């Protein structure tokens, strides 16, 4: 295989404090990989400015002028981490053979890049960076993050445990990703849907070396909610099940009341209470049923690709195998 052109995609939002150091470390990494002939000399670091309010874009422009290894892309306004990342990946798709996405604060150990590239050379199209431990996170962040993964799993969203957005994607995987047209973007849920050969690489996650998190609790909750509602109709199904359960229970109690009336047993559930519960159950079940249809529409509206072709065996008219 020829030396692949690598593009490291880094979304940045108000990252003036970390960018100079990040740029230094990433250019060292790339130069090292170019020198030992792992990647092509055309490889680049692509900084995506997600509508920052500070000097982030000026710094990116400066870096690009100083060293052609740095490329920059600027979004028209702040669109959030996932959109900025997608913009970076889609830009990279045309310019590279393989892209690696990572955060600007370098909390993800950049030495894992070497191993990711090794897995790529062994044939993996997607390599997930997975945190081996969360020792550097605060207890709160650790607990909420772990709860997040468990909850997502329960809700039927297929995501890789302890994997954030540090991953390698080949050009083919990027092309497949470009076929997903959803607006509510949750890349961690979409990428596993793509398929192809995948691998994982473990690394230790460090602390942010400067600046503060751009993901406060509020954004994190919104992100989790987006993840669930963009991937699963299970919440709707829960309503249906709850409604049917209440409906059945109150019907059973009604039957008991009838028997109690016939045999003059003193205890009964009371007509008013029961009818309230019955109607409540009926409404929930009906709502859930409507939800099931909305769920179907939601699947259709997303118009996700139904397959990605991995290999095509074909002999053309001239009988030469391809
Ligand atoms: N980020 C972004 N747009 C936003 C918020 C964050 O591009 O609206 C970027 C940010 O610059 C960083 C990455 O997303 O490169 C992850 O953010 P952060 O490190 O603050 O999140 P945490 O590690 O605390 O979860
Ligand atoms: Mg971070």
CSV table of C-alpha atoms and ligand atoms in Angstrom, one decimal:
chain,number,residue,atom,x,y,z
A,1,UNK,CA,0.0,0.0,0.0
A,2,UNK,CA,1.2,3.5,-0.8
A,3,UNK,CA,1.8,5.8,2.1
A,4,UNK,CA,-1.7,7.2,3.0
A,5,UNK,CA,-2.4,10.9,3.2
A,6,UNK,CA,-3.6,11.5,6.8
A,7,UNK,CA,-5.7,14.4,7.9
A,8,UNK,CA,-6.2,15.1,11.6
A,9,UNK,CA,-9.5,16.9,12.1
A,10,UNK,CA,-9.8,19.1,15.1
A,11,UNK,CA,-13.0,21.1,15.9
A,12,UNK,CA,-12.2,24.2,17.9
A,13,UNK,CA,-14.5,26.5,19.9
A,14,UNK,CA,-12.9,29.3,21.8
A,15,UNK,CA,-9.7,27.4,22.1
A,16,UNK,CA,-7.1,30.3,21.9
A,17,UNK,CA,-5.5,29.0,25.1
A,18,UNK,CA,-4.8,25.5,23.9
A,19,UNK,CA,-4.3,26.0,20.1
A,20,UNK,CA,-0.6,27.0,20.0
A,21,UNK,CA,0.4,24.0,22.2
A,22,UNK,CA,-1.9,21.6,20.4
A,23,UNK,CA,-0.6,22.7,17.0
A,24,UNK,CA,3.0,22.2,18.2
A,25,UNK,CA,2.4,18.7,19.4
A,26,UNK,CA,0.3,17.7,16.4
A,27,UNK,CA,2.9,19.0,13.9
A,28,UNK,CA,5.6,17.1,15.8
A,29,UNK,CA,3.6,14.0,15.6
A,30,UNK,CA,2.9,14.4,11.9
A,31,UNK,CA,6.5,15.2,11.1
A,32,UNK,CA,7.6,12.1,13.0
A,33,UNK,CA,5.1,9.9,11.1
A,34,UNK,CA,6.2,11.4,7.8
A,35,UNK,CA,9.8,10.8,8.6
A,36,UNK,CA,9.4,7.2,9.4
A,37,UNK,CA,7.4,6.8,6.2
A,38,UNK,CA,4.1,5.8,7.8
A,39,UNK,CA,2.2,8.6,6.1
A,40,UNK,CA,2.5,10.7,3.1
A,41,UNK,CA,4.2,14.1,3.1
A,42,UNK,CA,0.8,15.6,2.0
A,43,UNK,CA,-0.7,14.9,5.4
A,44,UNK,CA,-2.3,17.8,7.2
A,45,UNK,CA,-3.9,18.9,10.5
A,46,UNK,CA,-7.3,20.5,9.8
A,47,UNK,CA,-8.5,22.9,12.4
A,48,UNK,CA,-12.3,23.7,12.2
A,49,UNK,CA,-13.2,26.9,13.8
A,50,UNK,CA,-16.8,26.4,15.1
A,51,UNK,CA,-17.7,30.1,15.1
A,52,UNK,CA,-15.4,31.0,18.0
A,53,UNK,CA,-15.7,34.4,19.8
A,54,UNK,CA,-12.1,34.6,20.7
A,55,UNK,CA,-8.9,34.7,18.6
A,56,UNK,CA,-9.1,31.1,17.6
A,57,UNK,CA,-9.5,31.8,13.8
A,58,UNK,CA,-6.6,34.3,13.8
A,59,UNK,CA,-4.4,31.8,15.4
A,60,UNK,CA,-5.4,29.2,12.8
A,61,UNK,CA,-4.7,31.6,10.0
A,62,UNK,CA,-1.3,32.4,11.5
A,63,UNK,CA,-0.4,28.7,11.8
A,64,UNK,CA,-1.4,28.1,8.2
A,65,UNK,CA,0.9,30.9,7.1
A,66,UNK,CA,3.8,29.7,9.1
A,67,UNK,CA,3.5,26.0,8.2
A,68,UNK,CA,1.6,24.4,5.3
A,69,UNK,CA,1.0,21.3,7.5
A,70,UNK,CA,-1.9,23.3,9.1
A,71,UNK,CA,-5.1,23.8,7.2
A,72,UNK,CA,-8.1,25.7,8.5
A,73,UNK,CA,-11.9,25.7,7.9
A,74,UNK,CA,-14.2,28.2,9.4
A,75,UNK,CA,-17.9,27.7,10.1
A,76,UNK,CA,-20.2,30.7,9.5
A,77,UNK,CA,-21.3,30.5,13.2
A,78,UNK,CA,-21.2,28.2,16.2
A,79,UNK,CA,-23.0,25.0,15.2
A,80,UNK,CA,-21.8,22.7,18.0
A,81,UNK,CA,-19.1,20.1,18.2
A,82,UNK,CA,-20.9,17.4,16.1
A,83,UNK,CA,-21.6,19.7,13.2
A,84,UNK,CA,-18.1,21.2,13.3
A,85,UNK,CA,-16.7,17.7,13.3
A,86,UNK,CA,-18.8,16.6,10.4
A,87,UNK,CA,-17.8,19.6,8.4
A,88,UNK,CA,-14.2,18.8,9.1
A,89,UNK,CA,-14.6,15.1,8.1
A,90,UNK,CA,-16.5,15.9,4.9
A,91,UNK,CA,-13.9,18.5,3.9
A,92,UNK,CA,-11.1,16.0,4.7
A,93,UNK,CA,-12.9,13.3,2.6
A,94,UNK,CA,-11.8,14.9,-0.6
A,95,UNK,CA,-8.3,15.6,0.5
A,96,UNK,CA,-7.0,12.5,2.3
A,97,UNK,CA,-7.0,8.7,2.4
A,98,UNK,CA,-7.6,8.5,6.1
A,99,UNK,CA,-8.9,11.0,8.7
A,100,UNK,CA,-8.5,11.0,12.5
A,101,UNK,CA,-10.7,13.2,14.6
A,102,UNK,CA,-9.7,14.5,18.0
A,103,UNK,CA,-10.5,17.3,20.4
A,104,UNK,CA,-8.5,20.5,20.5
A,105,UNK,CA,-7.6,20.1,24.2
A,106,UNK,CA,-5.6,16.9,23.5
A,107,UNK,CA,-7.2,15.1,26.3
A,108,UNK,CA,-7.0,12.1,24.0
A,109,UNK,CA,-3.5,10.7,24.0
A,110,UNK,CA,-2.1,11.5,20.5
A,111,UNK,CA,0.4,8.6,20.7
A,112,UNK,CA,-2.6,6.4,20.0
A,113,UNK,CA,-2.5,7.7,16.4
A,114,UNK,CA,0.4,5.3,15.6
A,115,UNK,CA,-1.5,2.3,16.7
A,116,UNK,CA,-4.6,3.5,14.9
A,117,UNK,CA,-2.6,3.8,11.7
A,118,UNK,CA,-1.2,0.3,12.2
A,119,UNK,CA,-4.8,-1.1,12.5
A,120,UNK,CA,-5.7,0.9,9.4
A,121,UNK,CA,-2.8,-0.7,7.5
A,122,UNK,CA,-4.0,-4.1,8.7
A,123,UNK,CA,-7.3,-3.4,6.9
A,124,UNK,CA,-9.6,-1.7,9.5
A,125,UNK,CA,-11.7,1.0,7.9
A,126,UNK,CA,-12.8,2.5,11.3
A,127,UNK,CA,-10.7,2.5,14.4
A,128,UNK,CA,-12.3,3.6,17.7
A,129,UNK,CA,-10.2,5.2,20.4
A,130,UNK,CA,-11.5,3.8,23.7
A,131,UNK,CA,-10.6,5.2,27.1
A,132,UNK,CA,-9.0,2.5,29.3
A,133,UNK,CA,-9.8,4.4,32.5
A,134,UNK,CA,-11.3,7.6,33.7
A,135,UNK,CA,-9.0,8.3,36.5
A,136,UNK,CA,-8.4,11.9,35.5
A,137,UNK,CA,-12.1,12.8,35.3
A,138,UNK,CA,-13.9,14.2,38.3
A,139,UNK,CA,-16.1,11.6,40.1
A,140,UNK,CA,-19.1,13.5,38.9
A,141,UNK,CA,-18.1,13.5,35.2
A,142,UNK,CA,-17.2,9.8,35.5
A,143,UNK,CA,-20.5,8.9,37.1
A,144,UNK,CA,-22.6,10.9,34.6
A,145,UNK,CA,-20.6,9.5,31.6
A,146,UNK,CA,-20.9,5.9,32.7
A,147,UNK,CA,-24.7,6.5,33.4
A,148,UNK,CA,-24.9,8.0,29.9
A,149,UNK,CA,-23.5,4.9,28.2
A,150,UNK,CA,-25.7,2.5,30.3
A,151,UNK,CA,-28.8,4.5,29.6
A,152,UNK,CA,-28.1,4.7,25.9
A,153,UNK,CA,-27.7,1.0,25.8
A,154,UNK,CA,-31.0,0.4,27.6
A,155,UNK,CA,-32.6,2.8,25.1
A,156,UNK,CA,-31.4,0.6,22.2
A,157,UNK,CA,-28.7,2.9,20.8
A,158,UNK,CA,-25.7,0.9,19.7
A,159,UNK,CA,-22.6,2.9,20.8
A,160,UNK,CA,-19.0,1.9,21.6
A,161,UNK,CA,-18.4,1.9,25.4
A,162,UNK,CA,-16.1,4.7,26.6
A,163,UNK,CA,-15.5,5.9,23.1
A,164,UNK,CA,-15.9,9.6,22.4
A,165,UNK,CA,-15.1,11.2,19.0
A,166,UNK,CA,-11.5,10.1,18.8
A,167,UNK,CA,-11.5,7.8,15.8
A,168,UNK,CA,-9.9,7.0,12.5
A,169,UNK,CA,-12.0,6.7,9.4
A,170,UNK,CA,-10.8,5.6,6.0
A,171,UNK,CA,-11.9,7.4,2.9
A,172,UNK,CA,-14.4,4.6,2.2
A,173,UNK,CA,-16.0,5.0,5.7
A,174,UNK,CA,-16.1,8.7,5.2
A,175,UNK,CA,-17.9,8.3,1.9
A,176,UNK,CA,-20.4,6.0,3.6
A,177,UNK,CA,-20.8,8.6,6.4
A,178,UNK,CA,-21.6,11.2,3.8
A,179,UNK,CA,-24.7,9.2,2.8
A,180,UNK,CA,-26.3,9.8,6.2
A,181,UNK,CA,-28.4,12.9,5.8
A,182,UNK,CA,-29.7,13.4,9.3
A,183,UNK,CA,-29.8,16.9,10.8
A,184,UNK,CA,-29.8,15.9,14.4
A,185,UNK,CA,-26.3,14.7,14.4
A,186,UNK,CA,-24.9,12.1,16.9
A,187,UNK,CA,-21.8,10.7,15.2
A,188,UNK,CA,-21.1,8.1,18.0
A,189,UNK,CA,-24.4,6.5,17.0
A,190,UNK,CA,-24.1,6.8,13.3
A,191,UNK,CA,-20.5,5.5,12.8
A,192,UNK,CA,-21.3,2.0,14.2
A,193,UNK,CA,-24.1,1.8,11.7
A,194,UNK,CA,-21.7,2.0,8.8
A,195,UNK,CA,-20.1,-1.4,9.4
A,196,UNK,CA,-17.0,-2.5,7.5
A,197,UNK,CA,-14.0,-3.9,9.3
A,198,UNK,CA,-13.4,-2.0,12.6
A,199,UNK,CA,-10.9,-2.1,15.4
A,200,UNK,CA,-10.3,-0.4,18.8
A,201,UNK,CA,-7.3,1.2,20.3
A,202,UNK,CA,-7.1,1.8,24.1
A,203,UNK,CA,-5.6,5.0,25.5
A,204,UNK,CA,-5.4,6.9,28.8
A,205,UNK,CA,-7.4,10.1,28.8
A,206,UNK,CA,-5.6,13.1,30.3
A,207,UNK,CA,-6.8,16.3,31.7
A,208,UNK,CA,-7.5,19.5,29.6
A,209,UNK,CA,-4.1,21.3,29.8
A,210,UNK,CA,-5.6,24.8,29.5
A,211,UNK,CA,-8.9,26.5,29.3
A,212,UNK,CA,-12.1,25.0,30.5
A,213,UNK,CA,-14.6,22.4,29.2
A,214,UNK,CA,-16.9,23.7,26.4
A,215,UNK,CA,-19.3,21.0,27.4
A,216,UNK,CA,-21.1,22.1,30.6
A,217,UNK,CA,-23.8,19.8,32.1
A,218,UNK,CA,-26.6,21.5,30.2
A,219,UNK,CA,-24.9,20.8,26.8
A,220,UNK,CA,-24.1,17.2,27.9
A,221,UNK,CA,-27.7,16.5,28.8
A,222,UNK,CA,-29.0,18.0,25.6
A,223,UNK,CA,-26.4,15.8,23.7
A,224,UNK,CA,-27.6,12.6,25.5
A,225,UNK,CA,-31.2,13.5,24.8
A,226,UNK,CA,-30.4,14.1,21.2
A,227,UNK,CA,-28.6,10.8,21.0
A,228,UNK,CA,-31.5,8.8,22.3
A,229,UNK,CA,-34.3,10.6,20.4
A,230,UNK,CA,-32.3,10.4,17.1
A,231,UNK,CA,-31.7,6.7,17.3
A,232,UNK,CA,-34.4,5.0,19.2
A,233,UNK,CA,-38.2,4.9,19.3
A,234,UNK,CA,-38.0,2.9,22.5
A,235,UNK,CA,-39.3,5.8,24.7
A,236,UNK,CA,-42.5,5.8,22.6
A,237,UNK,CA,-42.8,2.1,23.0
A,238,UNK,CA,-42.4,2.5,26.8
A,239,UNK,CA,-45.5,4.8,26.8
A,240,UNK,CA,-47.5,2.2,24.8
A,241,UNK,CA,-46.5,-0.6,27.2
A,242,UNK,CA,-47.3,1.6,30.2
A,243,UNK,CA,-50.7,2.4,28.8
A,244,UNK,CA,-51.5,-1.2,28.0
A,245,UNK,CA,-50.4,-2.2,31.5
A,246,UNK,CA,-52.6,0.4,33.3
A,247,UNK,CA,-55.5,-0.5,31.0
A,248,UNK,CA,-55.2,-4.3,31.8
A,249,UNK,CA,-54.7,-3.7,35.5
A,250,UNK,CA,-57.8,-1.4,35.8
A,251,UNK,CA,-59.8,-3.9,33.7
A,252,UNK,CA,-58.8,-6.7,36.0
A,253,UNK,CA,-59.8,-4.6,39.0
A,254,UNK,CA,-63.2,-3.9,37.3
A,255,UNK,CA,-63.7,-7.6,36.9
A,256,UNK,CA,-63.0,-8.0,40.6
A,257,UNK,CA,-65.5,-5.3,41.4
A,258,UNK,CA,-68.1,-7.1,39.4
A,259,UNK,CA,-67.5,-10.3,41.2
A,260,UNK,CA,-67.5,-8.5,44.6
A,261,UNK,CA,-70.9,-6.9,43.6
A,262,UNK,CA,-72.4,-10.3,42.7
A,263,UNK,CA,-71.1,-12.1,45.8
A,264,UNK,CA,-71.6,-9.1,48.1
A,265,UNK,CA,-67.9,-9.0,49.1
A,266,UNK,CA,-67.5,-5.7,51.1
A,267,UNK,CA,-64.1,-4.6,49.5
A,268,UNK,CA,-64.1,-3.0,46.0
A,269,UNK,CA,-61.9,-0.6,44.1
A,270,UNK,CA,-64.6,2.0,43.5
A,271,UNK,CA,-66.1,3.0,40.2
A,272,UNK,CA,-64.8,6.5,40.0
A,273,UNK,CA,-61.2,5.7,40.8
A,274,UNK,CA,-61.2,2.8,38.4
A,275,UNK,CA,-62.7,4.7,35.5
A,276,UNK,CA,-60.1,7.4,35.9
A,277,UNK,CA,-57.3,4.8,35.8
A,278,UNK,CA,-59.0,3.0,32.9
A,279,UNK,CA,-59.3,6.2,30.8
A,280,UNK,CA,-55.7,7.2,31.7
A,281,UNK,CA,-54.4,3.8,30.5
A,282,UNK,CA,-56.6,4.0,27.4
A,283,UNK,CA,-55.2,7.5,26.5
A,284,UNK,CA,-51.6,6.5,27.1
A,285,UNK,CA,-52.0,3.4,24.9
A,286,UNK,CA,-53.7,5.4,22.2
A,287,UNK,CA,-50.9,8.0,22.4
A,288,UNK,CA,-48.3,5.3,22.2
A,289,UNK,CA,-50.0,3.8,19.2
A,290,UNK,CA,-50.0,7.2,17.4
A,291,UNK,CA,-46.3,7.4,18.5
A,292,UNK,CA,-45.6,4.1,16.8
A,293,UNK,CA,-46.8,5.6,13.5
A,294,UNK,CA,-44.8,8.8,14.1
A,295,UNK,CA,-41.8,6.5,14.8
A,296,UNK,CA,-42.2,4.9,11.4
A,297,UNK,CA,-42.4,8.3,9.8
A,298,UNK,CA,-39.3,9.4,11.7
A,299,UNK,CA,-37.4,6.5,10.2
A,300,UNK,CA,-38.6,7.3,6.7
A,301,UNK,CA,-37.8,11.0,7.0
A,302,UNK,CA,-34.3,10.2,8.1
A,303,UNK,CA,-33.8,8.3,4.8
A,304,UNK,CA,-30.7,6.7,6.1
A,305,UNK,CA,-28.9,4.6,3.5
A,306,UNK,CA,-30.0,1.0,3.8
A,307,UNK,CA,-26.7,-0.6,3.0
A,308,UNK,CA,-23.1,0.1,2.1
A,309,UNK,CA,-21.5,-2.2,-0.4
A,310,UNK,CA,-18.2,-3.6,1.0
A,311,UNK,CA,-16.9,-5.7,-1.9
A,312,UNK,CA,-18.1,-6.1,-5.4
A,313,UNK,CA,-16.9,-9.2,-7.4
A,314,UNK,CA,-17.4,-8.5,-11.0
A,315,UNK,CA,-15.9,-9.4,-14.3
A,316,UNK,CA,-16.4,-6.8,-16.9
A,317,UNK,CA,-17.2,-7.3,-20.6
A,318,UNK,CA,-13.5,-7.7,-21.5
A,319,UNK,CA,-13.4,-10.6,-19.0
A,320,UNK,CA,-10.7,-8.9,-16.9
A,321,UNK,CA,-11.4,-9.4,-13.2
A,322,UNK,CA,-11.6,-6.2,-11.0
B,1,LIG,N1,-16.4,22.2,20.5
B,1,LIG,C1,-16.9,22.7,19.3
B,1,LIG,N2,-18.1,23.4,19.4
B,1,LIG,C2,-18.8,23.6,20.5
B,1,LIG,C3,-18.3,23.0,21.7
B,1,LIG,C4,-17.1,22.3,21.7
B,1,LIG,O1,-16.2,22.6,18.3
B,1,LIG,O2,-19.8,24.3,20.5
B,1,LIG,C5,-15.1,21.5,20.5
B,1,LIG,C6,-14.0,21.9,21.5
B,1,LIG,O3,-13.3,23.0,21.0
B,1,LIG,C7,-13.2,20.7,21.7
B,1,LIG,C8,-14.2,19.6,21.5
B,1,LIG,O4,-15.4,20.1,20.9
B,1,LIG,O5,-12.2,20.5,20.7
B,1,LIG,C9,-14.6,18.9,22.9
B,1,LIG,O6,-15.0,19.9,23.8
B,1,LIG,P1,-14.4,19.9,25.3
B,1,LIG,O7,-13.0,19.5,25.4
B,1,LIG,O8,-14.7,21.2,25.9
B,1,LIG,O9,-15.4,18.8,25.9
B,1,LIG,P2,-15.1,17.8,27.2
B,1,LIG,O10,-13.8,17.2,26.9
B,1,LIG,O11,-15.1,18.6,28.4
B,1,LIG,O12,-16.2,16.8,27.1
B,2,LIG,MG1,-12.1,18.0,26.4
